[in-house]
mmCIF file of C-alpha atoms and ligand atoms in Angstrom:
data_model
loop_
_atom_site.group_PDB
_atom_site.id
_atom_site.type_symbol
_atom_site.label_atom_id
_atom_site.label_comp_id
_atom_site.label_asym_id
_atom_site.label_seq_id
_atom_site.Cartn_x
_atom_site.Cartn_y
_atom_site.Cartn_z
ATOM 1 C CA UNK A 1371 -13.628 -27.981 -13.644
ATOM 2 C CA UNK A 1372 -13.870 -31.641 -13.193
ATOM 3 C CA UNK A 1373 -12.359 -33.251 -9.851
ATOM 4 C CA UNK A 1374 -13.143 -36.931 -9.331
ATOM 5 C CA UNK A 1375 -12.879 -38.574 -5.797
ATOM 6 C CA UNK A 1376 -12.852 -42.449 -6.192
ATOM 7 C CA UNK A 1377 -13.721 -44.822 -3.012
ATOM 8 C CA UNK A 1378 -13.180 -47.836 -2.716
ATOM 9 C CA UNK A 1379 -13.618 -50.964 -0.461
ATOM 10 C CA UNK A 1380 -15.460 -53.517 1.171
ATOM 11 C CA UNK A 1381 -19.120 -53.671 1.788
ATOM 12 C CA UNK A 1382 -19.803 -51.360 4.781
ATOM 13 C CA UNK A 1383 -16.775 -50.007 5.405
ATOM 14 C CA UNK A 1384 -18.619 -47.156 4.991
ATOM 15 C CA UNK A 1385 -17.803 -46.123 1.813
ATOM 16 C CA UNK A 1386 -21.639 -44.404 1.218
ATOM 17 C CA UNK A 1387 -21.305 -42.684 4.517
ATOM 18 C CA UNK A 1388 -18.006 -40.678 3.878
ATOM 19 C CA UNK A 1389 -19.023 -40.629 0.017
ATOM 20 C CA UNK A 1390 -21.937 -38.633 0.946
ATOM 21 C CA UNK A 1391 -20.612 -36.343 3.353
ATOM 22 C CA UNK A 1392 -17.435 -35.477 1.230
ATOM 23 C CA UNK A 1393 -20.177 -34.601 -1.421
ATOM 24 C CA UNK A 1394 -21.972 -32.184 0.844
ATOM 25 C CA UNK A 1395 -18.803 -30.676 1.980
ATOM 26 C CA UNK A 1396 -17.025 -29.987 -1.382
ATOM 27 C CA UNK A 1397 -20.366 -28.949 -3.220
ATOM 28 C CA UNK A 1398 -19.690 -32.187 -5.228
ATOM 29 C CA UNK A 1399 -22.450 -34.452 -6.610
ATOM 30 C CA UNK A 1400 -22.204 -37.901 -5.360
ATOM 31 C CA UNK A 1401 -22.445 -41.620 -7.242
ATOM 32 C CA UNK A 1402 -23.392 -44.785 -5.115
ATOM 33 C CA UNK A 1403 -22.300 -47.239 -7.930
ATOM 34 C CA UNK A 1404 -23.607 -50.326 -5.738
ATOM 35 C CA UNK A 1405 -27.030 -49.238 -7.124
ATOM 36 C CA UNK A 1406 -25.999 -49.873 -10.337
ATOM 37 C CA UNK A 1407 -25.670 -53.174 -9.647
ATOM 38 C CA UNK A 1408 -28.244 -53.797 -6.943
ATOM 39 C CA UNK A 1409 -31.158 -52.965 -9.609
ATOM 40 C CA UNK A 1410 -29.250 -55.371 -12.236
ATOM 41 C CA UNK A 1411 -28.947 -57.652 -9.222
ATOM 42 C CA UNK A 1412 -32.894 -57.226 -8.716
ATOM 43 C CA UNK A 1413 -33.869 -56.836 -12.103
ATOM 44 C CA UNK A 1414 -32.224 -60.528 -12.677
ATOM 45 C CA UNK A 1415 -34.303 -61.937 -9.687
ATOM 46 C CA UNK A 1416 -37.372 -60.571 -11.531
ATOM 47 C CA UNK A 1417 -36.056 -62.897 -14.584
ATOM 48 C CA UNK A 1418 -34.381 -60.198 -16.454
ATOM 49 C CA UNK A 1419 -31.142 -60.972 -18.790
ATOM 50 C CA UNK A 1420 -28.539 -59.236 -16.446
ATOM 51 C CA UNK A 1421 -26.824 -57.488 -19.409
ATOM 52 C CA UNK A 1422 -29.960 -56.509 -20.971
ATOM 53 C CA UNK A 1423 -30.969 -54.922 -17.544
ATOM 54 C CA UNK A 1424 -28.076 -53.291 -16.890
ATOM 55 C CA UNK A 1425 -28.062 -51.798 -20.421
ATOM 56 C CA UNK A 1426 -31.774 -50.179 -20.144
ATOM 57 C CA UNK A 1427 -31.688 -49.349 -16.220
ATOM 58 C CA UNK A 1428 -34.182 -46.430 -15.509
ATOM 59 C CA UNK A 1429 -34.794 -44.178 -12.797
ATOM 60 C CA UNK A 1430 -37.676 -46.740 -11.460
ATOM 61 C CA UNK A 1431 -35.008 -49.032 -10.972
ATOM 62 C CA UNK A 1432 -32.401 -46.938 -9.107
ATOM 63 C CA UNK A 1433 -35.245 -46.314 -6.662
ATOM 64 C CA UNK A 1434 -37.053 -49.124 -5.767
ATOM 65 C CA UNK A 1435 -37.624 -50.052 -2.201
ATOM 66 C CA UNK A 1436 -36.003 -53.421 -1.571
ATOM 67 C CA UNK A 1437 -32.250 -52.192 -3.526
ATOM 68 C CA UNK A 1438 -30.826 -52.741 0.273
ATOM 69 C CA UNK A 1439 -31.956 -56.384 1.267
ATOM 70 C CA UNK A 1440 -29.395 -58.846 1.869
ATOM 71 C CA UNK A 1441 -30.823 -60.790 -1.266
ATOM 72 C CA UNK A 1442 -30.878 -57.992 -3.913
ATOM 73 C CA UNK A 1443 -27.246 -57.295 -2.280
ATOM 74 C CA UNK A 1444 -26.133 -61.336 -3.257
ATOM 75 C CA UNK A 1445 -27.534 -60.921 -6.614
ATOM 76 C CA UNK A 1446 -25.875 -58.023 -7.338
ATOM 77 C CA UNK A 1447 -22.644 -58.931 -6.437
ATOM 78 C CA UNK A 1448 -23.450 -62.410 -8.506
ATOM 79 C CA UNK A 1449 -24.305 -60.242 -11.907
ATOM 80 C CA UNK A 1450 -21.241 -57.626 -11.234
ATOM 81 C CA UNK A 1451 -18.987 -60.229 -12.330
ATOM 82 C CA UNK A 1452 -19.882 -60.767 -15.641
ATOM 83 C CA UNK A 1453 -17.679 -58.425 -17.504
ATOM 84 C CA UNK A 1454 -20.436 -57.487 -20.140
ATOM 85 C CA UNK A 1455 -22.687 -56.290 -17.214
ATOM 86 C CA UNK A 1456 -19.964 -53.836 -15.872
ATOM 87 C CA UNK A 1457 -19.194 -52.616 -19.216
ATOM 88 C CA UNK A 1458 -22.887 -51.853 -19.647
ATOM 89 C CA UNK A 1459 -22.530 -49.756 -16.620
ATOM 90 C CA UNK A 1460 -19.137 -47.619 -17.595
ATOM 91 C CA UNK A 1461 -20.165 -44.893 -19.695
ATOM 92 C CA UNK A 1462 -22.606 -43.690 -17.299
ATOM 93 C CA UNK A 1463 -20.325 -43.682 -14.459
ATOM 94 C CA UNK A 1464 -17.307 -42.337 -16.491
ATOM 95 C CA UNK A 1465 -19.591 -39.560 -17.813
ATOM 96 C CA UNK A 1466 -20.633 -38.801 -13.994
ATOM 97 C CA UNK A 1467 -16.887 -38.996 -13.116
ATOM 98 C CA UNK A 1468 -16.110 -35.828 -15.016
ATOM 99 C CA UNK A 1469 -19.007 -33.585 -14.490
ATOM 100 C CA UNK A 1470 -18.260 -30.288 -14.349
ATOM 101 C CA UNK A 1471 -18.350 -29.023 -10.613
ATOM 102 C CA UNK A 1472 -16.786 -32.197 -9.121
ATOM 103 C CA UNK A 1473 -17.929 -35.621 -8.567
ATOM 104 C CA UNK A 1474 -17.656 -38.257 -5.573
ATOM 105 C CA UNK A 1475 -17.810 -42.162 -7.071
ATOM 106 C CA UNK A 1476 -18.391 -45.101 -3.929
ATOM 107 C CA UNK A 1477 -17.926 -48.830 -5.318
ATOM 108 C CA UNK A 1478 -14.842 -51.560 -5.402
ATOM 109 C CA UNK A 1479 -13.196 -50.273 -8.800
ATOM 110 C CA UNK A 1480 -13.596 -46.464 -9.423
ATOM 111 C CA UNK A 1481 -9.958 -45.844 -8.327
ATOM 112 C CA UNK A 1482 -8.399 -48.853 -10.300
ATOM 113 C CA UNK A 1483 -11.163 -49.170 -13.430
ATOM 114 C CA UNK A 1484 -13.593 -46.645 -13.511
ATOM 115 C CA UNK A 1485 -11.301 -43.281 -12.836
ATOM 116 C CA UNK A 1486 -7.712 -44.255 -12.768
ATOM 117 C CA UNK A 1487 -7.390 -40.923 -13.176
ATOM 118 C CA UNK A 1488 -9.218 -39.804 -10.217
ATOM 119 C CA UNK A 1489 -7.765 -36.766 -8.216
ATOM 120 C CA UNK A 1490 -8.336 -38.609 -4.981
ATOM 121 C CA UNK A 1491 -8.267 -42.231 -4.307
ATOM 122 C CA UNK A 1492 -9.501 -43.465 -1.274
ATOM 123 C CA UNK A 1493 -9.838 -46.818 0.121
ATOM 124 C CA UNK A 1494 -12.040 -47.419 3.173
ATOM 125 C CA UNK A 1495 -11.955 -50.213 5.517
ATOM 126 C CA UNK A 1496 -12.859 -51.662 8.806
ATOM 127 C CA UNK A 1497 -12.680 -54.937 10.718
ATOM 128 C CA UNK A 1498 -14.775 -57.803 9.904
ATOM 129 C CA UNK A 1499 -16.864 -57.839 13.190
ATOM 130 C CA UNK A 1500 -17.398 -54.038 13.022
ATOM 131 C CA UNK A 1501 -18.703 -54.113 9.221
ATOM 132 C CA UNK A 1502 -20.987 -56.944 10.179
ATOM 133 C CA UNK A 1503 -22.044 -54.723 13.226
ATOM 134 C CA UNK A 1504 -22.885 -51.098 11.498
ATOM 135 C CA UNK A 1505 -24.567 -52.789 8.861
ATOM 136 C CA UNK A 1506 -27.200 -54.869 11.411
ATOM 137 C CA UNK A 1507 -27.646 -51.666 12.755
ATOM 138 C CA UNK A 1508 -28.676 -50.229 9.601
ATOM 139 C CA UNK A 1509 -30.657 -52.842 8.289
ATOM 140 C CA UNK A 1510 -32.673 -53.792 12.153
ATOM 141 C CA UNK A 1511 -32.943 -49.826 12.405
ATOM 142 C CA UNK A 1512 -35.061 -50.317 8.924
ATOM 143 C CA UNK A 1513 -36.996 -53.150 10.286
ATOM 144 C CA UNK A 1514 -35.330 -55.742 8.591
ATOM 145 C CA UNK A 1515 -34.840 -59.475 10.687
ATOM 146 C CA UNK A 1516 -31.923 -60.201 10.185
ATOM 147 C CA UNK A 1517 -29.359 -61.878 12.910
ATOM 148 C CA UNK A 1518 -25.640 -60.450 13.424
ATOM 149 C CA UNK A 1519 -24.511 -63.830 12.406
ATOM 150 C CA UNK A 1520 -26.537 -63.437 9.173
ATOM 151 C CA UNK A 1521 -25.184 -60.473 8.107
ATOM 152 C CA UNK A 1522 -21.470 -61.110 8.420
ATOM 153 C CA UNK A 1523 -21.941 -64.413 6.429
ATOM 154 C CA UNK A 1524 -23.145 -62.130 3.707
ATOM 155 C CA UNK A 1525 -20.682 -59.645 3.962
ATOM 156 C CA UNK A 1526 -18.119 -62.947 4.149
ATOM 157 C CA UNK A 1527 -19.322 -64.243 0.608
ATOM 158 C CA UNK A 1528 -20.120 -60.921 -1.497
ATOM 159 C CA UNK A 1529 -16.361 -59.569 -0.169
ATOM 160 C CA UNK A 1530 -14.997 -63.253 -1.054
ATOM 161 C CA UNK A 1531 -16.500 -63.276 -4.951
ATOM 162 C CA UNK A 1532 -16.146 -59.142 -5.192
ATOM 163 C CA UNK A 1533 -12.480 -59.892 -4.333
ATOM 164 C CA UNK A 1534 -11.699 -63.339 -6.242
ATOM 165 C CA UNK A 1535 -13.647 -62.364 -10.105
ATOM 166 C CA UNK A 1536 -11.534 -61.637 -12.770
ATOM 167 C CA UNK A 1537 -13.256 -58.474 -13.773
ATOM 168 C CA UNK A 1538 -12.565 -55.613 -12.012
ATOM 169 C CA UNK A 1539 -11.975 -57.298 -8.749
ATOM 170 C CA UNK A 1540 -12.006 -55.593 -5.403
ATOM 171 C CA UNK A 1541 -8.532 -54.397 -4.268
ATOM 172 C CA UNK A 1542 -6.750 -50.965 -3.792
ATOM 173 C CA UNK A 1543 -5.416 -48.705 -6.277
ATOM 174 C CA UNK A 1544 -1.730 -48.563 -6.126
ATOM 175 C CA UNK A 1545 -1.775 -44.731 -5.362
ATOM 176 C CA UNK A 1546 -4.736 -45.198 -2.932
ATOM 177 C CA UNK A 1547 -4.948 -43.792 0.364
ATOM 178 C CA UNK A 1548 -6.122 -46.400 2.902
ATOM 179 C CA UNK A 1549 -8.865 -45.407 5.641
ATOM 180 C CA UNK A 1550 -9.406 -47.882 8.345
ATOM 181 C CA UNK A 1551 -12.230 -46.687 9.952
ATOM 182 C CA UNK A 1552 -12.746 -49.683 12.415
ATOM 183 C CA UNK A 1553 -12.169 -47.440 15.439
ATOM 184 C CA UNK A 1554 -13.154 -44.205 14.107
ATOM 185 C CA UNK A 1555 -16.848 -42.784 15.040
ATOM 186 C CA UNK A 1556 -18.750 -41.688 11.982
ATOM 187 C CA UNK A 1557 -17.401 -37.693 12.534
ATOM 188 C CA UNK A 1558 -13.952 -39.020 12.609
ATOM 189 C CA UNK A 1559 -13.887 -40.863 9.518
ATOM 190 C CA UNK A 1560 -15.559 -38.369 7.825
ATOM 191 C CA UNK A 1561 -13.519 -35.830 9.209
ATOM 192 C CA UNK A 1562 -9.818 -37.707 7.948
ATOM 193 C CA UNK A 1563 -11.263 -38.115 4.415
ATOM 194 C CA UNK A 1564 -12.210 -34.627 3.968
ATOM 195 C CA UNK A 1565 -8.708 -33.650 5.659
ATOM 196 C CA UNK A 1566 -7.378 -35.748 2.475
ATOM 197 C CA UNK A 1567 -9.381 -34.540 -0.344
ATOM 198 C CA UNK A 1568 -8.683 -30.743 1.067
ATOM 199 C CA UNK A 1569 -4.793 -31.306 1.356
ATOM 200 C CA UNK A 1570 -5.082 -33.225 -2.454
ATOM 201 C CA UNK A 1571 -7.465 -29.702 -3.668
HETATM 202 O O1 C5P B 176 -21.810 -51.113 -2.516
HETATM 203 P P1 C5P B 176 -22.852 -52.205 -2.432
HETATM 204 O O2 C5P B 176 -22.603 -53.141 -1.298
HETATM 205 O O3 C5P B 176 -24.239 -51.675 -2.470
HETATM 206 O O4 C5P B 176 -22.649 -53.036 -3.795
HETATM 207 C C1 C5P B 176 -23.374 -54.220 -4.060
HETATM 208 C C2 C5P B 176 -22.521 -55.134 -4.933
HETATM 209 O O5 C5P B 176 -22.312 -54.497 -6.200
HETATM 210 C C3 C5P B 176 -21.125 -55.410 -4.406
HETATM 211 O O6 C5P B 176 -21.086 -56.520 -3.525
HETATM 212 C C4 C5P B 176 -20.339 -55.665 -5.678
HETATM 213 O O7 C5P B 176 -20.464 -56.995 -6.105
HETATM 214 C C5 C5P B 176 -21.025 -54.801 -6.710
HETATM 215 N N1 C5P B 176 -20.287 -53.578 -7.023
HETATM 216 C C6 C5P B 176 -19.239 -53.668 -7.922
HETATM 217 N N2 C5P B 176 -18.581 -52.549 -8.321
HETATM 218 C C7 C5P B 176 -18.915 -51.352 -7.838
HETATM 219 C C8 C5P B 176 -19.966 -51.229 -6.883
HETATM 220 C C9 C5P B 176 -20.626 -52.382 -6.490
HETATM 221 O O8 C5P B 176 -18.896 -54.753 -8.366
HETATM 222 N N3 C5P B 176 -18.267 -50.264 -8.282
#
C-alpha cells in the first residue's frame, strides 16, 4: 500500500534529518528532492540548459561530491523557479510518492504541489540563528570555510526567492502540521514527527 509523508520547510530546518529517520523507522524509502535541484543547479554552472538538465538527470548527477556547497545550493534554488524545470522534475517524484511500501518526500512543495494528497504533511521549522548554526556545523564538520555570518546570508536569500517565486513557492500546506524544532535536540524532533506519522497510521 502506498503512504506518502510530505515535509516541508525552510533550508535546514532539518527537514533531511527527520526525513531520514522517519524512513528508517516506518520501513519507508526516503526522497531528498533538494537533489533534484542541486544537480540542475550544478549542471547549469557547468553551462547546461537548466530544463534540458533537469529533464536527462542521471545517477552521476544525484551523486556528485560538491551537491552540498553553498554555491551549487544558490544555483539550485535560482533554476527551481523556472516552472519548466520543476515540471521536468514531477513525474519522478510523483511516481516515488506512491511506491508501494511507503514513501518519505523532504523539499518546500511536496505537501502543497507534489502530494496534496499526502497522508502526512509536515512542516519543519526553526529560528533563523539556529538554522544558520546547524548548518555551519555541518558544512565546517565537512571541511568546508565557511563563516556563521556566511551561511545565514545564504540561508537569508535562497529562503527569500524559495518563498517569493510564483511557482510552487515555499509555504505550508493548509492541513500541515507545523514542527518548530528550534529548541528541540535532534532525538526530540525526530521523536514528535514519528509520534505524528504513528497517530496519522
Ligand atoms: O533542500 P535543499 O536546501 O537541498 O534544496 C536546495 C534548493 O532547491 C532550495 O533552496 C529550493 O530552491 C529548491 N527546492 C525546491 N523544491 C523542493 C526542494 C528543493 O524548490 N521540493
Amino acid at each position: 500500500m502506498a503512504f506518502t509523508i510530505a515535509i516541508d520547510g525552510p533550508a535546514a530546518a532539518g527537514k533531511g534529518t527527520i526525513g531520514r529517520a522517519l524512513a528508517a523507522h516506518f520501513g519507508f524509502a526516503h526522497l531528498d528532492t533538494g537533489l533534484l535541484y542541486r544537480a540542475t543547479g550544478r549542471r547549469m554552472l557547468a553551462g547546461a540548459d537548466p530544463v534540458a538538465a533537469a529533464l536527462s538527470l542521471g545517477v552521476e548527477d544525484l551523486e556528485a561530491d560538491d551537491l552540498r556547497t553553498s554555491e551549487v545550493g544558490q544555483a539550485a534554488s535560482r533554476v527551481a523557479a523556472i516552472p519548466e524545470v520543476r515540471q521536468a522534475l514531477l513525474d519522478f517524484q510523483r511516481a516515488f510518492a506512491r511506491r508501494v511500501g511507503g514513501a518519505v518526500l523532504d523539499g518546500r512543495d511536496i505537501g502543497t504541489v507534489i502530494c496534496p494528497e499526502a497522508e502526512v504533511k509536515i512542516y519543519v521549522t526553526a529560528s533563523d540563528a539556529e538554522r544558520a548554526r546547524r548548518r555551519h556545523r555541518e558544512l565546517t564538520g565537512k571541511g568546508q570555510d565557511v563563516t556563521l555570518a556566511e551561511v545565514a546570508e545564504d540561508l537569508r536569500q535562497r529562503d527569500a526567492r524559495d518563498s517569493a517565486r510564483a511557482a510552487a513557492p515555499l509555504k505550508p500546506a493548509k492541513d500541515a502540521l507545523m514542527l518548530d524544532t528550534s529548541t528541540m535536540s535532534i532525538e526530540e524532533a525526530v521523536a514528535q514527527a514519528i509520534a505524528i506519522v504513528a497517530a496519522a497510521k
